[in-house]
PDB file of N, CA and C in Angstrom:
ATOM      1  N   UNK A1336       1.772   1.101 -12.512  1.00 46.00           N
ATOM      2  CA  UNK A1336       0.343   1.329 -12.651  1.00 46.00           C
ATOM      3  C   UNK A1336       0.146   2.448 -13.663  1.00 46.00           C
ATOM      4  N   UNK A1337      -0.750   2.440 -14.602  1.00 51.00           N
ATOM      5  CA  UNK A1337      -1.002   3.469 -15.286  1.00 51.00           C
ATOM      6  C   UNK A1337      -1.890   4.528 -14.561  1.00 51.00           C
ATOM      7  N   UNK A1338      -2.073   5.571 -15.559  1.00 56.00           N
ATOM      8  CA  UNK A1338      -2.846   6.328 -15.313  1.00 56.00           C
ATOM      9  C   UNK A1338      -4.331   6.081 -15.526  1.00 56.00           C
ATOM     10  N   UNK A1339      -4.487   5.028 -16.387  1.00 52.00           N
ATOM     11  CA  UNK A1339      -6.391   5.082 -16.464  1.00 52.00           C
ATOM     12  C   UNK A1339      -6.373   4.497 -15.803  1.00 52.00           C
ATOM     13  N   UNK A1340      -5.447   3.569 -15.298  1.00 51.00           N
ATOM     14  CA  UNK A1340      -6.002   2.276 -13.824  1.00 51.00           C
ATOM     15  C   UNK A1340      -5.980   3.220 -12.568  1.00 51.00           C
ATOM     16  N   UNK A1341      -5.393   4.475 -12.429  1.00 49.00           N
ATOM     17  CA  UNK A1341      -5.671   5.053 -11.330  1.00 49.00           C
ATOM     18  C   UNK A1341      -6.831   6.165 -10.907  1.00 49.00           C
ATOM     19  N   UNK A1342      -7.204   6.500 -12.355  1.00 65.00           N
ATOM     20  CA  UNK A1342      -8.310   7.052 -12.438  1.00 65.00           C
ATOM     21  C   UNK A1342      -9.645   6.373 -12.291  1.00 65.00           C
ATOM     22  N   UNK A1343      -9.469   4.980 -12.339  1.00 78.00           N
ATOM     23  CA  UNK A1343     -10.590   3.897 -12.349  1.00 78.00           C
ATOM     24  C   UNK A1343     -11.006   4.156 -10.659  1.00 78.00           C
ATOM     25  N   UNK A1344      -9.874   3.906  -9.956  1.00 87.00           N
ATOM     26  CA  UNK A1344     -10.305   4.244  -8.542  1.00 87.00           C
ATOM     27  C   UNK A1344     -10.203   5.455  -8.549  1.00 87.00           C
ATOM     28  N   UNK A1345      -9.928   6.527  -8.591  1.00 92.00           N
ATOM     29  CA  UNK A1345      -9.781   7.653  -7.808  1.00 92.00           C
ATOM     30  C   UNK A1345     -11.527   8.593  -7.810  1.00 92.00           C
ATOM     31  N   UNK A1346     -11.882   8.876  -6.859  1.00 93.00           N
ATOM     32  CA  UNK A1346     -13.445   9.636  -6.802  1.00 93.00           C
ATOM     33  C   UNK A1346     -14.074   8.351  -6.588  1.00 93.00           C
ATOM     34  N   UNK A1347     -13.704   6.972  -6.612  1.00 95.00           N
ATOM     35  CA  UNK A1347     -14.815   5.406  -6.117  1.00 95.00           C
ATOM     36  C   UNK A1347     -14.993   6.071  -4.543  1.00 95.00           C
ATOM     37  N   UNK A1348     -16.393   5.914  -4.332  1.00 97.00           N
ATOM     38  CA  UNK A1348     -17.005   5.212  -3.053  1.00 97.00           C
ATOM     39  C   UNK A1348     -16.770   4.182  -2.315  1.00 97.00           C
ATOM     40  N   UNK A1349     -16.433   3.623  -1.283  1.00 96.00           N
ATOM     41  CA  UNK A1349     -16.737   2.403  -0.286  1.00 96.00           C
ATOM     42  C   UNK A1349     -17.001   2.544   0.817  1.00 96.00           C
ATOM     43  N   UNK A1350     -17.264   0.931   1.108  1.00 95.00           N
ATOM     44  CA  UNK A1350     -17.753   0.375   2.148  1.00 95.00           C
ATOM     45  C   UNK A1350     -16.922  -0.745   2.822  1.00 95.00           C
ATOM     46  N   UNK A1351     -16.351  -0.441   3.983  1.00 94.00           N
ATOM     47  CA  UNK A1351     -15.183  -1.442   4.416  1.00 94.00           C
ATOM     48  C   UNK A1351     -15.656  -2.086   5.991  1.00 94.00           C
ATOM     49  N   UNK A1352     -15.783  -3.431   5.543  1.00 90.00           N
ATOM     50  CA  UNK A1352     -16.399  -4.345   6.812  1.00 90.00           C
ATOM     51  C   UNK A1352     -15.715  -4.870   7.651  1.00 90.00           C
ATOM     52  N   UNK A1353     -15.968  -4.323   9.072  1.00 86.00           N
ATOM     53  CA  UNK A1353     -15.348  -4.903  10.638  1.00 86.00           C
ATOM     54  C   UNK A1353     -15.208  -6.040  10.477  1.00 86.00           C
ATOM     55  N   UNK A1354     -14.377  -6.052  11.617  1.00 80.00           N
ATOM     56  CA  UNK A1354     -14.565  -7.675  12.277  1.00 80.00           C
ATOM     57  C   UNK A1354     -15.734  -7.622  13.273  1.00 80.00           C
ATOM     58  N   UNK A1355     -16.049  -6.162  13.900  1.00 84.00           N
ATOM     59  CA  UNK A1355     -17.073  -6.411  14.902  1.00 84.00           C
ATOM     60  C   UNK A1355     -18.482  -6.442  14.236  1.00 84.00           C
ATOM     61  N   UNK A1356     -18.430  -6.600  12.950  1.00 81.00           N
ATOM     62  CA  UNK A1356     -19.515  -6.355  12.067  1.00 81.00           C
ATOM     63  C   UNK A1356     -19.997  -5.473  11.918  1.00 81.00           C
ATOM     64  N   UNK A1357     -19.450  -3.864  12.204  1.00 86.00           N
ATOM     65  CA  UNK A1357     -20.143  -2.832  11.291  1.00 86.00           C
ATOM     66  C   UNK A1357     -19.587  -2.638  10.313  1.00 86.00           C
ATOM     67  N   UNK A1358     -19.852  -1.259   9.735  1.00 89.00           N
ATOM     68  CA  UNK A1358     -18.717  -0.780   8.640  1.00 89.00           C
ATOM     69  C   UNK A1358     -18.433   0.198   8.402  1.00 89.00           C
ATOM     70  N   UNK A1359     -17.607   0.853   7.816  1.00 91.00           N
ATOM     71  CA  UNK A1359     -16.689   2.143   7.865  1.00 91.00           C
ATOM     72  C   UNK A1359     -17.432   2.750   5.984  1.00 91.00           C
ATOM     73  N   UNK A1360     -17.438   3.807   6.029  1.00 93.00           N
ATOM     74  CA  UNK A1360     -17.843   4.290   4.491  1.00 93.00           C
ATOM     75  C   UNK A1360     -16.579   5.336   4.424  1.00 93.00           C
ATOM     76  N   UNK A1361     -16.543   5.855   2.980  1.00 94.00           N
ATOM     77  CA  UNK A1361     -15.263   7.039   2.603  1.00 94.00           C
ATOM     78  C   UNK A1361     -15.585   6.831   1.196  1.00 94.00           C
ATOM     79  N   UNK A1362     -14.321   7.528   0.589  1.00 94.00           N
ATOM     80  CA  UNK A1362     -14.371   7.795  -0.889  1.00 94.00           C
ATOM     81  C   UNK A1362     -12.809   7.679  -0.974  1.00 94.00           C
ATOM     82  N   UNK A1363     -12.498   7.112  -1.966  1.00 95.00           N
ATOM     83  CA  UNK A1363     -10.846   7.373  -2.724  1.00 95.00           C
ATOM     84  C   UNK A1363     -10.381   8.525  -3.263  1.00 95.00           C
ATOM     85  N   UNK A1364      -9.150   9.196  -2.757  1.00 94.00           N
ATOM     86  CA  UNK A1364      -9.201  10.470  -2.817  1.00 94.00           C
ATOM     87  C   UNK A1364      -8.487  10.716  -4.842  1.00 94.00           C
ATOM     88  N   UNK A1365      -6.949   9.830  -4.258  1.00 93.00           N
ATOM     89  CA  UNK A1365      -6.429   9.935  -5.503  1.00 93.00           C
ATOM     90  C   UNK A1365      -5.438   9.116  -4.713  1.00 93.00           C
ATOM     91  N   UNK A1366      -4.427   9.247  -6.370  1.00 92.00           N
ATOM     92  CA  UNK A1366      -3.196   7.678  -6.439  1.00 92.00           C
ATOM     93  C   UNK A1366      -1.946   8.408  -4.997  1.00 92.00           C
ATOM     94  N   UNK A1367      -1.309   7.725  -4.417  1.00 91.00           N
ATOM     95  CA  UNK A1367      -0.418   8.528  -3.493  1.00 91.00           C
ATOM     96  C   UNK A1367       0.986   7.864  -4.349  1.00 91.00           C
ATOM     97  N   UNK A1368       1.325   6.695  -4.711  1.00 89.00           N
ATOM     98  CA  UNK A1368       2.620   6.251  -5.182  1.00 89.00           C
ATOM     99  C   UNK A1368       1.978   4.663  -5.922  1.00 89.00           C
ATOM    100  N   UNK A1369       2.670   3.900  -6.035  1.00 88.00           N
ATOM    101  CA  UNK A1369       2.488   2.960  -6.776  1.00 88.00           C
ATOM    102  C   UNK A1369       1.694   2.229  -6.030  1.00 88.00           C
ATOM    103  N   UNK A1370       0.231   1.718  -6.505  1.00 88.00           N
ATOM    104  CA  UNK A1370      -0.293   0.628  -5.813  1.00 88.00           C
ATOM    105  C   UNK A1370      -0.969   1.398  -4.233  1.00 88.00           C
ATOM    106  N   UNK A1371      -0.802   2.444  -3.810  1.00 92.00           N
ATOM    107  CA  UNK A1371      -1.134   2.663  -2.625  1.00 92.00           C
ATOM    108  C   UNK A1371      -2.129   4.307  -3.167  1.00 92.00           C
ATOM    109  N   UNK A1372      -3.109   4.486  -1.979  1.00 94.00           N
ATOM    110  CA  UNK A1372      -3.689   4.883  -2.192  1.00 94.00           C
ATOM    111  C   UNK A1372      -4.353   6.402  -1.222  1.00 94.00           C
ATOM    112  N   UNK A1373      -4.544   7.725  -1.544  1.00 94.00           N
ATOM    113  CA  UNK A1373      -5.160   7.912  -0.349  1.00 94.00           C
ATOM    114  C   UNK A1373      -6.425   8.023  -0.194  1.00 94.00           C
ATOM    115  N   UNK A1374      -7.018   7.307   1.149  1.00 94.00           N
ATOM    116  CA  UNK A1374      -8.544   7.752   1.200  1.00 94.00           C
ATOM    117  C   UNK A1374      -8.859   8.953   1.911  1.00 94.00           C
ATOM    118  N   UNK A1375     -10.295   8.733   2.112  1.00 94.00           N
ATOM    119  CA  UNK A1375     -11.074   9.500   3.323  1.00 94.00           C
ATOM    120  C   UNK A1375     -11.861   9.073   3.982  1.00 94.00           C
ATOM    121  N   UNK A1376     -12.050   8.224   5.179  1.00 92.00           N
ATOM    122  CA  UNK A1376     -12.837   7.448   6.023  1.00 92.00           C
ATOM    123  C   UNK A1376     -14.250   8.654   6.577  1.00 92.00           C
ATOM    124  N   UNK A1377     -15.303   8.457   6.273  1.00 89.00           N
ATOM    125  CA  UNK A1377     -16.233   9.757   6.522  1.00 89.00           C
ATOM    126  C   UNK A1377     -16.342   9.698   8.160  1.00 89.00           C
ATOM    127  N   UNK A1378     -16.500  11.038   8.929  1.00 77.00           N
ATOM    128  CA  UNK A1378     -16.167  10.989  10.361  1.00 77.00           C
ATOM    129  C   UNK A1378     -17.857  11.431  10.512  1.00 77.00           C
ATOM    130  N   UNK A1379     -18.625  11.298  12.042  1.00 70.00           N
ATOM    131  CA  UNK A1379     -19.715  11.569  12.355  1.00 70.00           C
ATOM    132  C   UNK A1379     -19.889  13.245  12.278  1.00 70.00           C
ATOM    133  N   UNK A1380     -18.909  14.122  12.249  1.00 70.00           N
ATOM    134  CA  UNK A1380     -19.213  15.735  12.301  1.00 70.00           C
ATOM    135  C   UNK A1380     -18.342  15.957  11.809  1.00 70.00           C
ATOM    136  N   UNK A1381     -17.309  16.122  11.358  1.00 67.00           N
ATOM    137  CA  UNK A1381     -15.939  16.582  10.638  1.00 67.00           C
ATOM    138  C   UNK A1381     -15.173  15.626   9.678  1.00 67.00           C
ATOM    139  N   UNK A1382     -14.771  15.976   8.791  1.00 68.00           N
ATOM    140  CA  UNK A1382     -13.884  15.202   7.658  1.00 68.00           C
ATOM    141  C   UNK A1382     -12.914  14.654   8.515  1.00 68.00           C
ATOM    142  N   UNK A1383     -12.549  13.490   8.389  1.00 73.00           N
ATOM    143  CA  UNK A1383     -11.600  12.799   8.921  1.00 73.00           C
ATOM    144  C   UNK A1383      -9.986  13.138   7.932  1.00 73.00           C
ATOM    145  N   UNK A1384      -8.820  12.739   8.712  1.00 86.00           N
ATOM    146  CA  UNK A1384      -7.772  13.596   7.772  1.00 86.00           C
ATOM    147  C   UNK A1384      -7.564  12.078   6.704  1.00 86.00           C
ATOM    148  N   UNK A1385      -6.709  12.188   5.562  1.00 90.00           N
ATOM    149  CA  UNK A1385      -6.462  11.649   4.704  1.00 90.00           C
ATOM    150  C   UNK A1385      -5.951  10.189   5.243  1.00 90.00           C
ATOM    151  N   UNK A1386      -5.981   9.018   5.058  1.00 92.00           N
ATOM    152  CA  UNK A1386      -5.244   7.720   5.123  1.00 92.00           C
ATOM    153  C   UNK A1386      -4.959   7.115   4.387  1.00 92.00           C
ATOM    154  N   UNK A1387      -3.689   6.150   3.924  1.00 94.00           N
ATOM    155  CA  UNK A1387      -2.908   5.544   2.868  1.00 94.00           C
ATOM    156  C   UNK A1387      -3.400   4.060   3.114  1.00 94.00           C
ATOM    157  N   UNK A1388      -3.852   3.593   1.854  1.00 94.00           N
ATOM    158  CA  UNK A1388      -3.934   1.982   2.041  1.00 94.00           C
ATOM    159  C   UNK A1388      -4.039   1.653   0.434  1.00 94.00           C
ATOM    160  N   UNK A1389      -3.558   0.381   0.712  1.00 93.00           N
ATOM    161  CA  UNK A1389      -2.357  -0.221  -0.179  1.00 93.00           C
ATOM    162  C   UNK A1389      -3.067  -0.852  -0.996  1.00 93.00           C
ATOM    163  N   UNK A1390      -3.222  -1.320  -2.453  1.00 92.00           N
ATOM    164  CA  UNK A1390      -4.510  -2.217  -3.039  1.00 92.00           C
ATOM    165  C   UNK A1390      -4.388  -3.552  -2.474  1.00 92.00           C
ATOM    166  N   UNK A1391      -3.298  -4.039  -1.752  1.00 92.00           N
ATOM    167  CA  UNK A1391      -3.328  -5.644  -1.163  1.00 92.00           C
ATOM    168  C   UNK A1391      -4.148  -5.245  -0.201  1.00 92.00           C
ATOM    169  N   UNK A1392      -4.907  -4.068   0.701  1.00 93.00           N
ATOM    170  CA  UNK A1392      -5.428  -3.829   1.759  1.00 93.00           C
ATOM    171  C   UNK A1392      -7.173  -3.952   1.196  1.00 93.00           C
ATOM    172  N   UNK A1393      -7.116  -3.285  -0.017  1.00 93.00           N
ATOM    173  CA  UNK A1393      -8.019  -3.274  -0.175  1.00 93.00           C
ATOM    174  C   UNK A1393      -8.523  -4.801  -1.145  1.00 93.00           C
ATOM    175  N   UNK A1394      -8.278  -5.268  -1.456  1.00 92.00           N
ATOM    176  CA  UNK A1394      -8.216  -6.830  -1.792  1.00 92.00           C
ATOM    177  C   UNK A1394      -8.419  -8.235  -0.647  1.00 92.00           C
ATOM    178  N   UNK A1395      -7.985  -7.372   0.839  1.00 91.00           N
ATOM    179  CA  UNK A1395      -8.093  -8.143   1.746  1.00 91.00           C
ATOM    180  C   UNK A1395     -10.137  -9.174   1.771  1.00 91.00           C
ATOM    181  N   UNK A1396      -9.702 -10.641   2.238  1.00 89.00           N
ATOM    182  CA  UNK A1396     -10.605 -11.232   2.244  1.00 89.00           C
ATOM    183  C   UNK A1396     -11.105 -11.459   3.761  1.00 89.00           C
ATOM    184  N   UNK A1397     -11.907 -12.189   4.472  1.00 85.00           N
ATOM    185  CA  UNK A1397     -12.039 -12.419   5.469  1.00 85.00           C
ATOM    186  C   UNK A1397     -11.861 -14.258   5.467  1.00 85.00           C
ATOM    187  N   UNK A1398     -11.617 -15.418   6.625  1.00 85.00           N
ATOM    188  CA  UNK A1398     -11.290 -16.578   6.296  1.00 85.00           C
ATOM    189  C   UNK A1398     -12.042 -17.110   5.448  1.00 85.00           C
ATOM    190  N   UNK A1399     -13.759 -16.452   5.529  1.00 86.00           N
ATOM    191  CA  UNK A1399     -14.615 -17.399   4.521  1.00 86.00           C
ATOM    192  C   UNK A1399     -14.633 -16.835   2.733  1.00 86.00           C
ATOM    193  N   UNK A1400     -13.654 -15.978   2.643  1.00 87.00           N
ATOM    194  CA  UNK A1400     -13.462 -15.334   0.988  1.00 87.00           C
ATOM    195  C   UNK A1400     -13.986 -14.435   0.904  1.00 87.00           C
ATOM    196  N   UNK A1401     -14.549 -13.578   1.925  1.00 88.00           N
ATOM    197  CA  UNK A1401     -15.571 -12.234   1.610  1.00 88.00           C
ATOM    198  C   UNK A1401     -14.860 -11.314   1.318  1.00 88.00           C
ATOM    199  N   UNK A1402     -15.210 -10.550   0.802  1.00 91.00           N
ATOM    200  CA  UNK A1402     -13.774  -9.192   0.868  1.00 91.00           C
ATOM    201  C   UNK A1402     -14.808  -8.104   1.335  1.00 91.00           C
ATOM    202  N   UNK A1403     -13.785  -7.349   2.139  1.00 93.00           N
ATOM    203  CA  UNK A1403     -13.931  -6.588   3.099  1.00 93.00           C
ATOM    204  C   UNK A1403     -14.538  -5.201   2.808  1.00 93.00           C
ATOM    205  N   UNK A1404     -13.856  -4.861   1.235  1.00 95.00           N
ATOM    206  CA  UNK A1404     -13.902  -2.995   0.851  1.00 95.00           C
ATOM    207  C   UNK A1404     -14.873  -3.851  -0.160  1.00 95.00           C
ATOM    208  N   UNK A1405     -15.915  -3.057  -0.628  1.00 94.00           N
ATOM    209  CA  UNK A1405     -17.235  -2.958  -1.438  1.00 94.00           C
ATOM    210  C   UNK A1405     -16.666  -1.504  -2.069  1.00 94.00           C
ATOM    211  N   UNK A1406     -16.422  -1.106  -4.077  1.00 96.00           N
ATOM    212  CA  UNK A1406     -16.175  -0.265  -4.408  1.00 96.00           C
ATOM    213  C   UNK A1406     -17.767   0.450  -5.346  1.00 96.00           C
ATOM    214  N   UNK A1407     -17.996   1.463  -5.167  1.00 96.00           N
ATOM    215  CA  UNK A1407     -19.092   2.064  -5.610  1.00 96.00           C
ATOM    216  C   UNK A1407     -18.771   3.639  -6.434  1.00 96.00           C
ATOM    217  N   UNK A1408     -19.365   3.189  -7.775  1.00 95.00           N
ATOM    218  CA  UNK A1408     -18.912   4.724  -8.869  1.00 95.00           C
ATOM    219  C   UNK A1408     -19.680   5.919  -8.447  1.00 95.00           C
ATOM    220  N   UNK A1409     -20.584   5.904  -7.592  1.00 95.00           N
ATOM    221  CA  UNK A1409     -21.549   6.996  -7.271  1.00 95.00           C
ATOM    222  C   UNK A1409     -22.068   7.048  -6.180  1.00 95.00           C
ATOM    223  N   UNK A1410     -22.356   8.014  -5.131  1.00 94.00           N
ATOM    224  CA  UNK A1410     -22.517   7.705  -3.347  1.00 94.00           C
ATOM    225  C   UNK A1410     -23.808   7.208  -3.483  1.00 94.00           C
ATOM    226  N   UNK A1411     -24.629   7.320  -4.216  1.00 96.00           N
ATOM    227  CA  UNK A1411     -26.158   6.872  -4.501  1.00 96.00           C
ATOM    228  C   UNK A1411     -26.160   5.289  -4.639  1.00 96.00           C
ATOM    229  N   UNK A1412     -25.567   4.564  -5.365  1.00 96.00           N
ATOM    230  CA  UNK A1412     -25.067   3.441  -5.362  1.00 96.00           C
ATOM    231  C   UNK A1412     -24.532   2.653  -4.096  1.00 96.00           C
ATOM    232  N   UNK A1413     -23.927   2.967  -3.514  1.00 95.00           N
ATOM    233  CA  UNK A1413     -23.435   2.847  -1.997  1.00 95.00           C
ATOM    234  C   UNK A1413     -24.652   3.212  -0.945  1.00 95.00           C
ATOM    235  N   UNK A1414     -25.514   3.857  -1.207  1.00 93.00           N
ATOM    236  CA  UNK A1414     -26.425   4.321  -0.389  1.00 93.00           C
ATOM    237  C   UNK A1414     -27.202   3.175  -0.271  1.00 93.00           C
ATOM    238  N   UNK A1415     -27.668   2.553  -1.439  1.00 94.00           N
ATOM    239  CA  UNK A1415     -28.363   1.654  -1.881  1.00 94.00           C
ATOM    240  C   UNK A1415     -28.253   0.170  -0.732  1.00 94.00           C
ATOM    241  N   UNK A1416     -26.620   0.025  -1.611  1.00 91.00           N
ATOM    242  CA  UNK A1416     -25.783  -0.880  -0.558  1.00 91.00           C
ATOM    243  C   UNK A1416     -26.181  -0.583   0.999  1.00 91.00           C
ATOM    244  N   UNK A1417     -26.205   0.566   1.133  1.00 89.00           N
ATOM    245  CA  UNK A1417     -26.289   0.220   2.628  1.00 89.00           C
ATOM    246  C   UNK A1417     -27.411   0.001   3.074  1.00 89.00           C
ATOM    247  N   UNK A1418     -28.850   0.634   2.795  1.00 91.00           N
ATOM    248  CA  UNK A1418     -30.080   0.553   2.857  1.00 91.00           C
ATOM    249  C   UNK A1418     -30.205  -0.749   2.754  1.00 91.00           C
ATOM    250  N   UNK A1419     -29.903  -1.562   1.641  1.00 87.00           N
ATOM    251  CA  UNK A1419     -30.219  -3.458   1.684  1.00 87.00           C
ATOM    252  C   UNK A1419     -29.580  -3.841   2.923  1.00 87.00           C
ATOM    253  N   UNK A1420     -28.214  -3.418   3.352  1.00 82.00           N
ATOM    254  CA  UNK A1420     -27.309  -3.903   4.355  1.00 82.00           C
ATOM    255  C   UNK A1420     -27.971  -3.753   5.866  1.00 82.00           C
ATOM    256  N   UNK A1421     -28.358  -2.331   5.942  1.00 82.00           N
ATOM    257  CA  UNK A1421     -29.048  -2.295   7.051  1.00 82.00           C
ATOM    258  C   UNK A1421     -30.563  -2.820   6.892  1.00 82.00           C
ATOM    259  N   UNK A1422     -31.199  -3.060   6.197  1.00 83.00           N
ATOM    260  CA  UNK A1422     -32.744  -3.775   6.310  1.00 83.00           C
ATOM    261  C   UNK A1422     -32.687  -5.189   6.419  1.00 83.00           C
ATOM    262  N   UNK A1423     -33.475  -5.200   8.014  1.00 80.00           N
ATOM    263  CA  UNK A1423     -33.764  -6.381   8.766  1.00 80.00           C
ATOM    264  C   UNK A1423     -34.389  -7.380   7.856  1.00 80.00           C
ATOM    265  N   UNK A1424     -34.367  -8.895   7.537  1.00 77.00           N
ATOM    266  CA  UNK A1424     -34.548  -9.635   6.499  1.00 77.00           C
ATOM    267  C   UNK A1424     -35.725 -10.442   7.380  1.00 77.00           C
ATOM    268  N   UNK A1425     -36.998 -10.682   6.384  1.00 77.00           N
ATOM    269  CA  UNK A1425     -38.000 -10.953   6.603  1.00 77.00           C
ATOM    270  C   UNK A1425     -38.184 -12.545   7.356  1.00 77.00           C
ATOM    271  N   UNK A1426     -38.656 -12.464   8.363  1.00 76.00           N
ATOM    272  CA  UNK A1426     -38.187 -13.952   8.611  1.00 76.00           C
ATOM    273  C   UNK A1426     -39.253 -14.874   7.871  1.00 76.00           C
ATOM    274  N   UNK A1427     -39.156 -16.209   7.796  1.00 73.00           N
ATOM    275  CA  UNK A1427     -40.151 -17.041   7.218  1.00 73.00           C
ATOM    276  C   UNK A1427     -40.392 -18.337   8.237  1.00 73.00           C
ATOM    277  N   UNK A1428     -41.585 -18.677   7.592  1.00 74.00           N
ATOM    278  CA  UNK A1428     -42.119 -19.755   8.743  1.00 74.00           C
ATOM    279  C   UNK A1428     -42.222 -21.375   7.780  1.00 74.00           C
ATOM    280  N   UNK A1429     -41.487 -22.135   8.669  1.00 72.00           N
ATOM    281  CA  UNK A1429     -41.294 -22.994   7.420  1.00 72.00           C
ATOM    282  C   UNK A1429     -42.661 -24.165   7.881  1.00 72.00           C
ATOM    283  N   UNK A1430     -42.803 -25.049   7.770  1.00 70.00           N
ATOM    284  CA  UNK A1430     -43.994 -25.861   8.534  1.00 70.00           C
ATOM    285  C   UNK A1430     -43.419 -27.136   8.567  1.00 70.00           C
ATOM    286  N   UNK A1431     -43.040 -27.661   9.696  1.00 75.00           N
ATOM    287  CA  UNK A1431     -42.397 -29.333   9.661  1.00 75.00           C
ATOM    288  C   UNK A1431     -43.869 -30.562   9.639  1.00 75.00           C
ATOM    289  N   UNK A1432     -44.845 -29.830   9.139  1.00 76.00           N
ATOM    290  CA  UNK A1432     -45.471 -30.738   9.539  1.00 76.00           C
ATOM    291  C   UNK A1432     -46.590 -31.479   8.044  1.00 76.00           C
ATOM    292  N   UNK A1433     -46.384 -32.522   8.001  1.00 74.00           N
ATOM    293  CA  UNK A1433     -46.968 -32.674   6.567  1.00 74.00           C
ATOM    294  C   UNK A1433     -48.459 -33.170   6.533  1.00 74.00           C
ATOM    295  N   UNK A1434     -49.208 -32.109   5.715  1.00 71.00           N
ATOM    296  CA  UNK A1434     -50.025 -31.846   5.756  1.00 71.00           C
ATOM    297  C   UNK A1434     -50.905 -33.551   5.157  1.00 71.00           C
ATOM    298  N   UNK A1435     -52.090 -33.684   5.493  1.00 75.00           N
ATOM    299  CA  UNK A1435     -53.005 -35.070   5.402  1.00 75.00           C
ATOM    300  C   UNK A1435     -53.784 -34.383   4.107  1.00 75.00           C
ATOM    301  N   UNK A1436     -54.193 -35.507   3.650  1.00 69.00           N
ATOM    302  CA  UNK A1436     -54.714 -35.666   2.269  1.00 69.00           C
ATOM    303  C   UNK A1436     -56.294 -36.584   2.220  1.00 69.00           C
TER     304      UNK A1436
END
């Protein structure tokens, strides 16, 4: 791996999606060895300590092709992401019934 490919991630934002359907946020800290990585998973009151995951981890899909980690250059950007993510989607009313003429 080079060095600008590790600088590409290192300081990225994400967003990494459950299986129970929430999601986990952090930031990429820097490169740890080839291909692997360390983060920081953000904790509710205290920094959580450092964790290693691997770019096949972060590449991971779910069965229907989704992938799991969402990468973001700026926490504002990610904020965004989550604000759409968490806003309840408008329901619509469709009408089965066809209207007379």
């Amino acid at each position: 791996m080079t060095n600008t490919a590790a600088d590409a991630m290192t300081g990225m934002y994400f967003t990494v999606d459950d299986l129970d359907g929430s999601y986990s946020t952090g930031q990429v800290v820097r490169l740890a060895a080839d291909s692997v990585y360390f983060v920081r998973f953000e904790g509710n009151e205290v920094p959580l300590p450092l964790e290693l995951v691997s770019i096949g981890e972060m590449l991971e899909t779910t069965s229907e092709g989704y992938r799991l980690w969402r990468f973001f250059d700026t926490i504002e950007e990610r904020y965004k992401w989550i604000d759409w993510l968490d806003t309840p989607s408008k329901p619509r009313v469709i009408s089965l019934v066809k209207p007379t003429t």
